[in-house]
Structures are given as structure tokens and as C-alpha cells.
């Protein structure tokens, strides 16, 4: 039996909430907090997309399962309600998947994310879930000479499997679909696009309640006591459960074992005032997800109400699991992102920014989710490390999580992605991690500036960036 003490997250003030959340206004209704002791077959810590989709998959397979979800704030208040709202598959990340899961399982998982996008389309069309899904494509483009053609390696890997989900765009085509002269060519993924992630969260929450899942908001788990059963303690009550899933993304770093397999950085996002006419003039006319190729990638979209929503991974490291108010909003990061918007789109100078917020991003060394159990507690599962790429990926990973929580023996419970024990690369311990990450971040910023200016990146900068933790695949036996 082991006891873990957790830190309740710092709640965001209204002006620190994301555009997705604040645009709902008074329509956000909180559920009741846990105020007593109860039991459950499966308890999930975290009411974001990982927790909700896992509960969805559990109820799909075993409708009578007694599931309880505990959310510290309200469902979607964390990473799920703060992201950039881009939906694209793992087909462009086949190299990462092959390194972790092997050749055949990698393509199966990548294809499953394509199926998940079609599942989202169907659930929206049938009125089951509400999410403002617009499958107008995903464009990733080169923004500097050093990045030209960097998508072609992915094309080659996919051709080995008879897949061609991407279309190459020449410079003129890329400029037309992105509306920026900084675009130098790129690729278009057809079956991809954008989504309102907070609407999706709330819709999932409400449908799960209808299906018998008990969800308690304003109920942060402050203590986990492993055992048979495991006990989760909140300020107002407790839950005893046979199986537990920790699904709190970057906030899971409070547990030392999890903290050693992921690191967290801040991502900055802004949304302008409604500017539909200006976006029309630029050619940004639909729900395409757009992104450039710099190391601190810019990702953006036109919202349903005609705003430009723009995000960038700042790389600003988070020490240990300490996420203060800075991890809700960091005004020091906002001017740099606004300057990037003006660089790409000079016609938007003078446009008002109505919303600005920060979303902590949990990153694994492999840049793929890590699924494991707490040491000595096989009934307590955790999942971290989506690295900001999650909206089509979580519905797939949730199948793995649900199969494990239900003790089902199938292709999902046996997936190599969910069985990485002994092969997970750990990150540096603190304080070396924070110090190193701060130094590397400055090197990344230098690299980005030099590449965007068409200048050579020096060996010192390259050497410092090479200090970033990197996943090294096991031997050739992983090939299949």
C-alpha cells in the first residue's frame, strides 16, 4: 500500500479561461461536488477528453460498469478546453509510432485515428455529440528554406503501406490556402480539420451522465491510497475503486514515477476579435487546421464566428509539477505570439486580441502517449504524453485504456503502445531537467530565428538542442 499526495490545480480566473470556455458564457453548468464516501468498479481522475473518452469506451463495451469520474474544476477546464482545436491523424507520425509499436501495429494505430475522425463526423451528424467539427483539411507548410520538403519522408513511409492521405502543395498553392507569403510549399491532409474541443467535452460529459456514469466536479483528488481497493480522497469525500485511471495530463506530474517519464511546458494561445471580412480577403475561409514547420510550431484556424485562433508551443518549462497561475495565463508570452501573427499577416496589424490563455502540454520522450501502472499497483493505470496532438488520438488510446481497465484480452489491450513497461525512456530528474530545459529553450529560439531569416544554425546551438531527451527504439526485434 502506497499513499500519494496530490496538489489541487490553481483554478483559472474568468479572464484566464480559453476562448472555447468563455464563449459559452452563462451556459456552463457545474455538476455537484463529491460530499460523501462511495464505491465504484472503475474511478477516473480527470474530466478531460482522456477520462471522458475512456469512460465512453468502457460503457460501449460493458454498459453496466459502475464508473465514477472526479474532476478538480469543471470538465474541460484543463488541457482539453485550452488546446488549439486541430484534428489530424497519426498518419504523419508513422516514424514515431514505428519506433515504439513496431511496423504493423504502427500503421494499425495510425489508420485507427483516421477511423476516429470518421466516428466524430458520424456522432456529430447523428446529433449524438456537438463539437463544431469542420473537416476542411489540415495544412502543414514550410516557413523557411531549412524546412522545405520535410514532409516527404512521411510520404515514403506511408507508400510502403499503400497509403496516400496527403497531397503535396507547391509554393503558390500553399500561399493560396494559408493566406501568408511566408508559406513555401507544404502538404494537405484531406480528412482532417478543426473542432471546438470544449463543446466536445461538455457533450461527452452530458451523454455519459445519461448512460449512468457518475461525474463529480469541483472534486480534486488530493490523496491516492493504493490497495485492494484503491481509495481516492477529495476535500469532501472519497471513492473506493477496484480499478483507477489517472488522466490529468500535465497535472499528473505530482506523482514522482509519472514525473520521470514526461515533462511539461506551456503553450500560448490567442484569439482575435471577429474579423470575417479580413480572413475572407486572406483566403482563410473555412475550418482548415493550419500550421507551420518551425520548431516552435505555429498552429491556427478560423473559428466558426470568424476569429483567428493562433497558438504556439512556448517551450517554457514547468518545474516539477508546480503549475502556478502562470500556467493559466502568462502575459509575458502574448506579445511574441501577436508579433508572429503580424509577421504572417501584416493586414491584421491593429486587430484586437480578445482572448489569451496558456495550456500546459505534457510531453513524453517518444512524443507518444505513455500508458503504464503505478509501481506495485497494477490496478492504478495512468496515461500521459499526448504532446498537444490528441483530438483524433485520444478516442483510439481510450480503447486501449478501456480494455485494460476491463481486463479484456483483445488487440487493444495487447497493443504495444499500451505495453511499454521496460522500454519507457525517462527524463532527467529535477533540478537538472528545469535548468537544462531553460538552456535548450534559448537554443531553440536561436535556431528558429536563424532559420526563419534563412541563416545557418551554428554547431553550439545544434549541440544544445541535441541535449533534448530522445527516444531510442529497442533492437530490430521490434520490427513487426
Tab-separated table of C-alpha atoms in Angstrom, residues 3 15 24 72 78 97 147 166 171 237 322 355 361 392 400:
chain	number	residue	atom	x	y	z
A	3	UNK	CA	0.000	6.884	-0.414
A	15	UNK	CA	-10.164	36.365	-17.794
A	24	UNK	CA	-20.076	29.513	-23.646
A	72	UNK	CA	-10.888	19.130	-9.916
A	78	UNK	CA	-7.814	21.778	-18.037
A	97	UNK	CA	4.748	5.029	-33.959
A	147	UNK	CA	12.155	23.181	-43.762
A	166	UNK	CA	-1.563	13.704	-48.146
A	171	UNK	CA	4.516	27.338	-53.038
A	237	UNK	CA	-15.458	12.714	0.244
A	322	UNK	CA	4.402	23.170	-9.938
A	355	UNK	CA	-8.656	36.171	-25.564
A	361	UNK	CA	1.456	20.400	-22.509
A	392	UNK	CA	-8.220	12.215	-33.027
A	400	UNK	CA	-6.505	0.614	-25.021
